[in-house]
Amino acid sequence: MNKISLQYLPAFILYFLFLASCNSIDKNDLKIIDDIQLGTTIAEFDSIALSLHLERESFLTSIFFMNYNFSEKTITFPYTKAFDFSDFKSNRTKHLGLIYPGRIPGTDNISSLAVILVHTEKPFFVLPNDVEPQDIGDEYISISQHISTKVIDGIINMYNSKYGTPKDTITEPLFLNIYKIEGDKIKSYRPPEIKDLYHQLVWETKYFTVSLFRGLPSTEEKFNKKTNRYEYTIGTNSEGLPEVREIKVDYENGETMCESYPYIVYQLKKEAIDKLKLDNKKI
């Protein structure tokens, strides 16, 4: 009996190795933008971000200021520069993606990562007469969630090259979130009801989906391709006082409209969540 058992031992070992492989996923199959990995814990994500030298910075979450109180309008997040296309950069404009992990409720396990698209800008100060102007230097960078449609088209082309042809899905507001940066927090909202339904592009991989929401038509900013600068509805008149302007896009002179609150979400599929046992509570 011992000889027979030993004879079949390699087969048993191979069988158990096969079962183990069926319940595991190659980490490379879970890597997304900048080699960040889905399916980790928050602590593992922080460790991976550190090892990848993922950049992290504090940003002002408003462009226009009436004073120098930044304490409640500053947010610190890791970000990717994968969308900072050279054709749209200037000395004050960069296009970044703030990386926002999504946890499975009741756990520390990450099942999704949202990439919130922003552009950078120097802060503008519209000060009352009794406020003395200050030289704040270059250490303060403002961000805005209004992105040129041409930049978003460039992102779509990049994802088409990586993942193939996407699905164009129609989404009702009930099933869609908008990530809005307010003060020192990122808040999630349902978009407003509109006559037309919202469209998302969705790319499929074996273990996760990539969804891109183009955003809502912006009524606050437009992009000037000649200068690679964003222009705003809020400005100043000849006396230095704030005034509101109407956004009119001059396409013949290189201007493009913007979309508000666009973002990308990488979401693990249920099969991957089950294989990785991410539903197990760890809090």
PDB file of C-alpha atoms in Angstrom:
ATOM      1  CA  MET A   1       0.000   0.000   0.000  1.00  0.00           C
ATOM      2  CA  ASN A   2       2.809   2.401   0.830  1.00  0.00           C
ATOM      3  CA  LYS A   3       4.403   1.762  -2.562  1.00  0.00           C
ATOM      4  CA  ILE A   4       1.099   2.383  -4.326  1.00  0.00           C
ATOM      5  CA  SER A   5       0.546   5.564  -2.299  1.00  0.00           C
ATOM      6  CA  LEU A   6       4.011   6.826  -3.121  1.00  0.00           C
ATOM      7  CA  GLN A   7       3.444   5.938  -6.746  1.00  0.00           C
ATOM      8  CA  TYR A   8       0.409   8.201  -6.939  1.00  0.00           C
ATOM      9  CA  LEU A   9       1.833  10.963  -4.729  1.00  0.00           C
ATOM     10  CA  PRO A  10       3.137  13.084  -7.647  1.00  0.00           C
ATOM     11  CA  ALA A  11      -0.318  12.972  -9.238  1.00  0.00           C
ATOM     12  CA  PHE A  12      -1.932  14.154  -5.996  1.00  0.00           C
ATOM     13  CA  ILE A  13       0.589  16.971  -5.732  1.00  0.00           C
ATOM     14  CA  LEU A  14      -0.098  18.041  -9.318  1.00  0.00           C
ATOM     15  CA  TYR A  15      -3.839  17.899  -8.650  1.00  0.00           C
ATOM     16  CA  PHE A  16      -3.600  20.177  -5.612  1.00  0.00           C
ATOM     17  CA  LEU A  17      -1.282  22.543  -7.470  1.00  0.00           C
ATOM     18  CA  PHE A  18      -3.881  22.662 -10.251  1.00  0.00           C
ATOM     19  CA  LEU A  19      -6.628  23.507  -7.753  1.00  0.00           C
ATOM     20  CA  ALA A  20      -4.451  26.220  -6.240  1.00  0.00           C
ATOM     21  CA  SER A  21      -3.754  27.714  -9.667  1.00  0.00           C
ATOM     22  CA  CYS A  22      -7.469  27.794 -10.439  1.00  0.00           C
ATOM     23  CA  ASN A  23      -7.998  29.985  -7.385  1.00  0.00           C
ATOM     24  CA  SER A  24      -5.120  32.378  -8.034  1.00  0.00           C
ATOM     25  CA  ILE A  25      -4.544  35.255 -10.427  1.00  0.00           C
ATOM     26  CA  ASP A  26      -1.258  36.397 -11.902  1.00  0.00           C
ATOM     27  CA  LYS A  27      -0.521  39.835 -10.438  1.00  0.00           C
ATOM     28  CA  ASN A  28       0.412  41.069 -13.910  1.00  0.00           C
ATOM     29  CA  ASP A  29      -3.193  40.489 -14.991  1.00  0.00           C
ATOM     30  CA  LEU A  30      -4.336  42.928 -12.283  1.00  0.00           C
ATOM     31  CA  LYS A  31      -1.982  45.763 -13.189  1.00  0.00           C
ATOM     32  CA  ILE A  32      -3.505  48.948 -14.512  1.00  0.00           C
ATOM     33  CA  ILE A  33      -2.203  52.448 -15.116  1.00  0.00           C
ATOM     34  CA  ASP A  34       1.397  53.105 -13.960  1.00  0.00           C
ATOM     35  CA  ASP A  35       1.649  49.416 -12.935  1.00  0.00           C
ATOM     36  CA  ILE A  36      -0.695  49.951  -9.982  1.00  0.00           C
ATOM     37  CA  GLN A  37      -2.329  46.684  -8.925  1.00  0.00           C
ATOM     38  CA  LEU A  38      -6.006  46.040  -8.251  1.00  0.00           C
ATOM     39  CA  GLY A  39      -7.138  43.628  -5.550  1.00  0.00           C
ATOM     40  CA  THR A  40      -4.790  44.746  -2.775  1.00  0.00           C
ATOM     41  CA  THR A  41      -5.497  46.118   0.683  1.00  0.00           C
ATOM     42  CA  ILE A  42      -5.215  49.846   1.349  1.00  0.00           C
ATOM     43  CA  ALA A  43      -1.900  49.244   3.164  1.00  0.00           C
ATOM     44  CA  GLU A  44      -0.562  47.206   0.228  1.00  0.00           C
ATOM     45  CA  PHE A  45      -1.684  49.908  -2.190  1.00  0.00           C
ATOM     46  CA  ASP A  46       0.246  52.545  -0.207  1.00  0.00           C
ATOM     47  CA  SER A  47       3.318  50.292  -0.180  1.00  0.00           C
ATOM     48  CA  ILE A  48       3.091  49.643  -3.934  1.00  0.00           C
ATOM     49  CA  ALA A  49       2.597  53.351  -4.634  1.00  0.00           C
ATOM     50  CA  LEU A  50       5.736  54.070  -2.618  1.00  0.00           C
ATOM     51  CA  SER A  51       7.784  51.410  -4.420  1.00  0.00           C
ATOM     52  CA  LEU A  52       6.591  52.688  -7.814  1.00  0.00           C
ATOM     53  CA  HIS A  53       7.534  56.243  -6.817  1.00  0.00           C
ATOM     54  CA  LEU A  54       3.982  57.297  -7.592  1.00  0.00           C
ATOM     55  CA  GLU A  55       3.863  61.075  -7.250  1.00  0.00           C
ATOM     56  CA  ARG A  56       1.761  62.628  -4.509  1.00  0.00           C
ATOM     57  CA  GLU A  57       1.073  66.311  -4.111  1.00  0.00           C
ATOM     58  CA  SER A  58      -1.111  68.841  -2.339  1.00  0.00           C
ATOM     59  CA  PHE A  59      -3.368  70.851  -4.652  1.00  0.00           C
ATOM     60  CA  LEU A  60      -5.622  73.844  -4.163  1.00  0.00           C
ATOM     61  CA  THR A  61      -9.152  72.791  -5.079  1.00  0.00           C
ATOM     62  CA  SER A  62     -10.238  76.209  -6.312  1.00  0.00           C
ATOM     63  CA  ILE A  63      -8.758  78.503  -8.944  1.00  0.00           C
ATOM     64  CA  PHE A  64     -10.181  81.838  -7.767  1.00  0.00           C
ATOM     65  CA  PHE A  65      -9.598  83.153  -4.255  1.00  0.00           C
ATOM     66  CA  MET A  66     -10.872  86.168  -2.339  1.00  0.00           C
ATOM     67  CA  ASN A  67      -8.299  85.685   0.461  1.00  0.00           C
ATOM     68  CA  TYR A  68      -5.263  83.620   1.407  1.00  0.00           C
ATOM     69  CA  ASN A  69      -7.021  81.051   3.565  1.00  0.00           C
ATOM     70  CA  PHE A  70      -6.188  77.710   1.905  1.00  0.00           C
ATOM     71  CA  SER A  71      -6.731  75.422   4.896  1.00  0.00           C
ATOM     72  CA  GLU A  72     -10.096  74.028   3.748  1.00  0.00           C
ATOM     73  CA  LYS A  73      -9.342  74.129   0.020  1.00  0.00           C
ATOM     74  CA  THR A  74      -6.330  71.832  -0.162  1.00  0.00           C
ATOM     75  CA  ILE A  75      -6.304  68.129  -1.013  1.00  0.00           C
ATOM     76  CA  THR A  76      -3.410  65.645  -1.141  1.00  0.00           C
ATOM     77  CA  PHE A  77      -3.574  62.676  -3.509  1.00  0.00           C
ATOM     78  CA  PRO A  78      -1.331  60.375  -5.532  1.00  0.00           C
ATOM     79  CA  TYR A  79      -1.663  61.023  -9.239  1.00  0.00           C
ATOM     80  CA  THR A  80      -0.679  59.767 -12.662  1.00  0.00           C
ATOM     81  CA  LYS A  81       0.867  61.831 -15.457  1.00  0.00           C
ATOM     82  CA  ALA A  82      -0.132  59.284 -18.116  1.00  0.00           C
ATOM     83  CA  PHE A  83      -2.582  61.780 -19.664  1.00  0.00           C
ATOM     84  CA  ASP A  84      -0.257  64.791 -19.652  1.00  0.00           C
ATOM     85  CA  PHE A  85       0.018  64.825 -23.439  1.00  0.00           C
ATOM     86  CA  SER A  86       2.733  67.140 -24.761  1.00  0.00           C
ATOM     87  CA  ASP A  87       0.381  68.641 -27.379  1.00  0.00           C
ATOM     88  CA  PHE A  88      -1.738  70.213 -24.631  1.00  0.00           C
ATOM     89  CA  LYS A  89       0.889  71.284 -22.069  1.00  0.00           C
ATOM     90  CA  SER A  90       1.997  74.796 -21.210  1.00  0.00           C
ATOM     91  CA  ASN A  91       4.053  76.331 -18.434  1.00  0.00           C
ATOM     92  CA  ARG A  92       0.970  76.366 -16.200  1.00  0.00           C
ATOM     93  CA  THR A  93      -1.256  73.646 -17.628  1.00  0.00           C
ATOM     94  CA  LYS A  94      -0.791  69.921 -17.052  1.00  0.00           C
ATOM     95  CA  HIS A  95      -3.356  67.127 -17.254  1.00  0.00           C
ATOM     96  CA  LEU A  96      -3.275  64.695 -14.344  1.00  0.00           C
ATOM     97  CA  GLY A  97      -5.373  61.855 -12.937  1.00  0.00           C
ATOM     98  CA  LEU A  98      -5.955  61.762  -9.171  1.00  0.00           C
ATOM     99  CA  ILE A  99      -6.041  58.126  -8.026  1.00  0.00           C
ATOM    100  CA  TYR A 100      -8.930  57.322  -5.703  1.00  0.00           C
ATOM    101  CA  PRO A 101      -9.191  53.722  -4.391  1.00  0.00           C
ATOM    102  CA  GLY A 102     -12.621  52.146  -3.844  1.00  0.00           C
ATOM    103  CA  ARG A 103     -12.947  49.598  -1.043  1.00  0.00           C
ATOM    104  CA  ILE A 104     -15.374  46.714  -0.689  1.00  0.00           C
ATOM    105  CA  PRO A 105     -17.683  47.743   2.191  1.00  0.00           C
ATOM    106  CA  GLY A 106     -16.612  46.259   5.509  1.00  0.00           C
ATOM    107  CA  THR A 107     -13.098  45.439   4.309  1.00  0.00           C
ATOM    108  CA  ASP A 108      -9.759  47.076   3.606  1.00  0.00           C
ATOM    109  CA  ASN A 109      -9.695  45.450   0.163  1.00  0.00           C
ATOM    110  CA  ILE A 110      -9.578  47.535  -3.007  1.00  0.00           C
ATOM    111  CA  SER A 111     -11.906  46.362  -5.778  1.00  0.00           C
ATOM    112  CA  SER A 112     -11.792  49.523  -7.902  1.00  0.00           C
ATOM    113  CA  LEU A 113      -9.697  52.582  -8.617  1.00  0.00           C
ATOM    114  CA  ALA A 114     -11.144  55.819  -9.928  1.00  0.00           C
ATOM    115  CA  VAL A 115      -8.875  58.167 -11.859  1.00  0.00           C
ATOM    116  CA  ILE A 116     -10.311  61.675 -11.555  1.00  0.00           C
ATOM    117  CA  LEU A 117      -9.192  63.845 -14.457  1.00  0.00           C
ATOM    118  CA  VAL A 118      -7.976  67.363 -13.644  1.00  0.00           C
ATOM    119  CA  HIS A 119      -5.883  70.105 -15.158  1.00  0.00           C
ATOM    120  CA  THR A 120      -3.503  72.329 -13.224  1.00  0.00           C
ATOM    121  CA  GLU A 121      -3.517  76.099 -13.085  1.00  0.00           C
ATOM    122  CA  LYS A 122      -1.915  78.925 -11.185  1.00  0.00           C
ATOM    123  CA  PRO A 123      -4.360  80.281  -8.572  1.00  0.00           C
ATOM    124  CA  PHE A 124      -5.960  83.646  -9.294  1.00  0.00           C
ATOM    125  CA  PHE A 125      -6.597  86.162  -6.529  1.00  0.00           C
ATOM    126  CA  VAL A 126      -9.505  88.573  -6.760  1.00  0.00           C
ATOM    127  CA  LEU A 127      -8.900  90.553  -3.581  1.00  0.00           C
ATOM    128  CA  PRO A 128     -10.918  93.239  -1.828  1.00  0.00           C
ATOM    129  CA  ASN A 129      -9.256  96.640  -1.666  1.00  0.00           C
ATOM    130  CA  ASP A 130      -8.318  96.203   1.995  1.00  0.00           C
ATOM    131  CA  VAL A 131      -6.385  92.948   1.393  1.00  0.00           C
ATOM    132  CA  GLU A 132      -2.688  93.360   0.740  1.00  0.00           C
ATOM    133  CA  PRO A 133      -1.449  91.227  -2.216  1.00  0.00           C
ATOM    134  CA  GLN A 134       1.083  88.562  -1.262  1.00  0.00           C
ATOM    135  CA  ASP A 135       3.758  86.777  -3.233  1.00  0.00           C
ATOM    136  CA  ILE A 136       2.845  83.098  -2.721  1.00  0.00           C
ATOM    137  CA  GLY A 137       5.519  81.773  -5.088  1.00  0.00           C
ATOM    138  CA  ASP A 138       5.159  78.617  -7.161  1.00  0.00           C
ATOM    139  CA  GLU A 139       4.455  76.143  -4.355  1.00  0.00           C
ATOM    140  CA  TYR A 140       0.664  76.407  -4.735  1.00  0.00           C
ATOM    141  CA  ILE A 141      -0.997  74.636  -7.654  1.00  0.00           C
ATOM    142  CA  SER A 142      -4.733  74.766  -8.358  1.00  0.00           C
ATOM    143  CA  ILE A 143      -6.668  71.999 -10.087  1.00  0.00           C
ATOM    144  CA  SER A 144      -9.899  72.052 -12.077  1.00  0.00           C
ATOM    145  CA  GLN A 145     -12.190  69.213 -13.171  1.00  0.00           C
ATOM    146  CA  HIS A 146     -13.035  70.824 -16.521  1.00  0.00           C
ATOM    147  CA  ILE A 147     -11.111  69.053 -19.294  1.00  0.00           C
ATOM    148  CA  SER A 148     -10.785  69.817 -23.005  1.00  0.00           C
ATOM    149  CA  THR A 149     -12.714  67.418 -25.224  1.00  0.00           C
ATOM    150  CA  LYS A 150      -9.556  66.983 -27.306  1.00  0.00           C
ATOM    151  CA  VAL A 151      -7.634  65.720 -24.274  1.00  0.00           C
ATOM    152  CA  ILE A 152     -10.425  63.229 -23.549  1.00  0.00           C
ATOM    153  CA  ASP A 153     -10.326  62.086 -27.185  1.00  0.00           C
ATOM    154  CA  GLY A 154      -6.582  61.486 -26.750  1.00  0.00           C
ATOM    155  CA  ILE A 155      -7.228  59.351 -23.663  1.00  0.00           C
ATOM    156  CA  ILE A 156      -9.828  57.299 -25.556  1.00  0.00           C
ATOM    157  CA  ASN A 157      -7.358  56.686 -28.402  1.00  0.00           C
ATOM    158  CA  MET A 158      -4.744  55.567 -25.872  1.00  0.00           C
ATOM    159  CA  TYR A 159      -7.158  53.070 -24.293  1.00  0.00           C
ATOM    160  CA  ASN A 160      -8.310  51.820 -27.694  1.00  0.00           C
ATOM    161  CA  SER A 161      -4.683  50.994 -28.497  1.00  0.00           C
ATOM    162  CA  LYS A 162      -4.263  49.130 -25.202  1.00  0.00           C
ATOM    163  CA  TYR A 163      -7.624  47.366 -24.768  1.00  0.00           C
ATOM    164  CA  GLY A 164      -9.251  47.349 -28.211  1.00  0.00           C
ATOM    165  CA  THR A 165     -12.677  48.589 -29.266  1.00  0.00           C
ATOM    166  CA  PRO A 166     -14.873  49.627 -26.318  1.00  0.00           C
ATOM    167  CA  LYS A 167     -18.565  49.218 -25.743  1.00  0.00           C
ATOM    168  CA  ASP A 168     -20.543  52.456 -25.906  1.00  0.00           C
ATOM    169  CA  THR A 169     -23.001  51.997 -23.063  1.00  0.00           C
ATOM    170  CA  ILE A 170     -26.019  54.100 -22.207  1.00  0.00           C
ATOM    171  CA  THR A 171     -26.281  54.843 -18.515  1.00  0.00           C
ATOM    172  CA  GLU A 172     -29.120  56.337 -16.525  1.00  0.00           C
ATOM    173  CA  PRO A 173     -28.226  58.755 -13.692  1.00  0.00           C
ATOM    174  CA  LEU A 174     -29.405  56.158 -11.171  1.00  0.00           C
ATOM    175  CA  PHE A 175     -26.425  53.960 -12.059  1.00  0.00           C
ATOM    176  CA  LEU A 176     -23.755  56.640 -12.392  1.00  0.00           C
ATOM    177  CA  ASN A 177     -21.633  58.578  -9.924  1.00  0.00           C
ATOM    178  CA  ILE A 178     -19.891  61.893 -10.372  1.00  0.00           C
ATOM    179  CA  TYR A 179     -16.748  62.488  -8.336  1.00  0.00           C
ATOM    180  CA  LYS A 180     -16.608  66.120  -7.322  1.00  0.00           C
ATOM    181  CA  ILE A 181     -13.708  67.711  -5.463  1.00  0.00           C
ATOM    182  CA  GLU A 182     -15.094  70.071  -2.843  1.00  0.00           C
ATOM    183  CA  GLY A 183     -12.810  71.803  -0.395  1.00  0.00           C
ATOM    184  CA  ASP A 184     -10.538  69.159   1.111  1.00  0.00           C
ATOM    185  CA  LYS A 185     -12.710  66.151   0.158  1.00  0.00           C
ATOM    186  CA  ILE A 186     -13.837  64.116  -2.838  1.00  0.00           C
ATOM    187  CA  LYS A 187     -17.597  63.588  -2.813  1.00  0.00           C
ATOM    188  CA  SER A 188     -19.732  61.290  -4.928  1.00  0.00           C
ATOM    189  CA  TYR A 189     -23.021  62.479  -6.448  1.00  0.00           C
ATOM    190  CA  ARG A 190     -25.667  61.218  -8.790  1.00  0.00           C
ATOM    191  CA  PRO A 191     -25.686  63.381 -11.931  1.00  0.00           C
ATOM    192  CA  PRO A 192     -28.742  65.513 -12.653  1.00  0.00           C
ATOM    193  CA  GLU A 193     -31.605  64.124 -14.690  1.00  0.00           C
ATOM    194  CA  ILE A 194     -31.331  65.317 -18.284  1.00  0.00           C
ATOM    195  CA  LYS A 195     -33.317  64.716 -21.425  1.00  0.00           C
ATOM    196  CA  ASP A 196     -30.566  62.567 -22.982  1.00  0.00           C
ATOM    197  CA  LEU A 197     -29.026  59.583 -21.222  1.00  0.00           C
ATOM    198  CA  TYR A 198     -25.358  59.509 -20.271  1.00  0.00           C
ATOM    199  CA  HIS A 199     -22.781  57.620 -22.310  1.00  0.00           C
ATOM    200  CA  GLN A 200     -19.788  55.689 -21.013  1.00  0.00           C
ATOM    201  CA  LEU A 201     -17.113  53.793 -22.888  1.00  0.00           C
ATOM    202  CA  VAL A 202     -16.287  50.393 -21.378  1.00  0.00           C
ATOM    203  CA  TRP A 203     -13.258  48.222 -22.179  1.00  0.00           C
ATOM    204  CA  GLU A 204     -13.200  44.575 -21.055  1.00  0.00           C
ATOM    205  CA  THR A 205     -10.218  42.555 -19.825  1.00  0.00           C
ATOM    206  CA  LYS A 206     -10.195  39.083 -18.305  1.00  0.00           C
ATOM    207  CA  TYR A 207     -10.432  40.256 -14.708  1.00  0.00           C
ATOM    208  CA  PHE A 208     -11.536  43.896 -14.777  1.00  0.00           C
ATOM    209  CA  THR A 209     -13.382  46.531 -16.768  1.00  0.00           C
ATOM    210  CA  VAL A 210     -12.250  50.058 -17.625  1.00  0.00           C
ATOM    211  CA  SER A 211     -15.056  52.636 -17.800  1.00  0.00           C
ATOM    212  CA  LEU A 212     -14.581  56.182 -19.048  1.00  0.00           C
ATOM    213  CA  PHE A 213     -17.208  58.821 -18.341  1.00  0.00           C
ATOM    214  CA  ARG A 214     -16.619  61.833 -20.588  1.00  0.00           C
ATOM    215  CA  GLY A 215     -18.381  64.178 -18.200  1.00  0.00           C
ATOM    216  CA  LEU A 216     -21.031  66.880 -18.512  1.00  0.00           C
ATOM    217  CA  PRO A 217     -20.797  69.789 -20.984  1.00  0.00           C
ATOM    218  CA  SER A 218     -18.941  72.562 -19.159  1.00  0.00           C
ATOM    219  CA  THR A 219     -20.480  76.005 -18.792  1.00  0.00           C
ATOM    220  CA  GLU A 220     -17.451  77.343 -16.918  1.00  0.00           C
ATOM    221  CA  GLU A 221     -14.329  76.747 -19.019  1.00  0.00           C
ATOM    222  CA  LYS A 222     -13.057  76.370 -22.565  1.00  0.00           C
ATOM    223  CA  PHE A 223      -9.612  75.441 -23.916  1.00  0.00           C
ATOM    224  CA  ASN A 224      -7.515  77.580 -26.256  1.00  0.00           C
ATOM    225  CA  LYS A 225      -5.275  75.295 -28.353  1.00  0.00           C
ATOM    226  CA  LYS A 226      -3.182  78.214 -29.633  1.00  0.00           C
ATOM    227  CA  THR A 227      -1.920  78.976 -26.124  1.00  0.00           C
ATOM    228  CA  ASN A 228      -2.703  75.609 -24.466  1.00  0.00           C
ATOM    229  CA  ARG A 229      -4.518  77.548 -21.781  1.00  0.00           C
ATOM    230  CA  TYR A 230      -7.935  77.240 -20.197  1.00  0.00           C
ATOM    231  CA  GLU A 231     -10.217  80.283 -20.156  1.00  0.00           C
ATOM    232  CA  TYR A 232     -12.944  80.864 -17.578  1.00  0.00           C
ATOM    233  CA  THR A 233     -16.359  82.422 -17.157  1.00  0.00           C
ATOM    234  CA  ILE A 234     -15.050  84.224 -14.074  1.00  0.00           C
ATOM    235  CA  GLY A 235     -12.545  86.967 -14.763  1.00  0.00           C
ATOM    236  CA  THR A 236     -11.769  90.561 -13.884  1.00  0.00           C
ATOM    237  CA  ASN A 237     -12.800  93.782 -15.546  1.00  0.00           C
ATOM    238  CA  SER A 238     -10.626  96.842 -16.226  1.00  0.00           C
ATOM    239  CA  GLU A 239     -10.994  97.891 -12.590  1.00  0.00           C
ATOM    240  CA  GLY A 240      -9.769  94.529 -11.303  1.00  0.00           C
ATOM    241  CA  LEU A 241     -13.192  93.489 -10.027  1.00  0.00           C
ATOM    242  CA  PRO A 242     -14.647  90.012 -10.696  1.00  0.00           C
ATOM    243  CA  GLU A 243     -17.042  89.620 -13.582  1.00  0.00           C
ATOM    244  CA  VAL A 244     -18.834  86.678 -15.154  1.00  0.00           C
ATOM    245  CA  ARG A 245     -18.438  86.107 -18.877  1.00  0.00           C
ATOM    246  CA  GLU A 246     -20.403  83.885 -21.229  1.00  0.00           C
ATOM    247  CA  ILE A 247     -18.454  80.938 -22.580  1.00  0.00           C
ATOM    248  CA  LYS A 248     -18.472  81.028 -26.384  1.00  0.00           C
ATOM    249  CA  VAL A 249     -16.251  78.502 -28.143  1.00  0.00           C
ATOM    250  CA  ASP A 250     -14.560  79.797 -31.312  1.00  0.00           C
ATOM    251  CA  TYR A 251     -13.708  76.525 -33.053  1.00  0.00           C
ATOM    252  CA  GLU A 252     -12.215  78.239 -36.119  1.00  0.00           C
ATOM    253  CA  ASN A 253      -9.592  79.905 -33.915  1.00  0.00           C
ATOM    254  CA  GLY A 254      -8.502  76.730 -32.183  1.00  0.00           C
ATOM    255  CA  GLU A 255     -10.795  76.792 -29.159  1.00  0.00           C
ATOM    256  CA  THR A 256     -12.494  73.639 -27.889  1.00  0.00           C
ATOM    257  CA  MET A 257     -15.247  73.060 -25.385  1.00  0.00           C
ATOM    258  CA  CYS A 258     -14.663  71.252 -22.096  1.00  0.00           C
ATOM    259  CA  GLU A 259     -16.344  68.442 -20.194  1.00  0.00           C
ATOM    260  CA  SER A 260     -16.946  68.719 -16.440  1.00  0.00           C
ATOM    261  CA  TYR A 261     -16.063  65.926 -13.965  1.00  0.00           C
ATOM    262  CA  PRO A 262     -14.748  63.268 -16.392  1.00  0.00           C
ATOM    263  CA  TYR A 263     -13.178  60.186 -14.836  1.00  0.00           C
ATOM    264  CA  ILE A 264     -12.026  56.610 -15.449  1.00  0.00           C
ATOM    265  CA  VAL A 265     -12.839  53.616 -13.228  1.00  0.00           C
ATOM    266  CA  TYR A 266     -10.997  50.306 -13.142  1.00  0.00           C
ATOM    267  CA  GLN A 267     -13.375  47.738 -11.603  1.00  0.00           C
ATOM    268  CA  LEU A 268     -12.585  44.118 -10.717  1.00  0.00           C
ATOM    269  CA  LYS A 269     -15.057  41.565 -12.047  1.00  0.00           C
ATOM    270  CA  LYS A 270     -16.904  39.285  -9.631  1.00  0.00           C
ATOM    271  CA  GLU A 271     -14.864  36.293 -10.766  1.00  0.00           C
ATOM    272  CA  ALA A 272     -11.671  38.069  -9.711  1.00  0.00           C
ATOM    273  CA  ILE A 273     -13.153  39.227  -6.398  1.00  0.00           C
ATOM    274  CA  ASP A 274     -14.186  35.644  -5.629  1.00  0.00           C
ATOM    275  CA  LYS A 275     -10.811  34.169  -6.604  1.00  0.00           C
ATOM    276  CA  LEU A 276      -8.952  36.696  -4.487  1.00  0.00           C
ATOM    277  CA  LYS A 277     -11.447  36.284  -1.630  1.00  0.00           C
ATOM    278  CA  LEU A 278     -11.742  40.038  -1.304  1.00  0.00           C
ATOM    279  CA  ASP A 279     -15.178  39.796   0.289  1.00  0.00           C
ATOM    280  CA  ASN A 280     -13.574  38.432   3.448  1.00  0.00           C
ATOM    281  CA  LYS A 281     -13.917  41.043   6.149  1.00  0.00           C
ATOM    282  CA  LYS A 282     -10.601  42.419   7.378  1.00  0.00           C
ATOM    283  CA  ILE A 283     -11.732  45.343   9.544  1.00  0.00           C
TER     284      ILE A 283
END
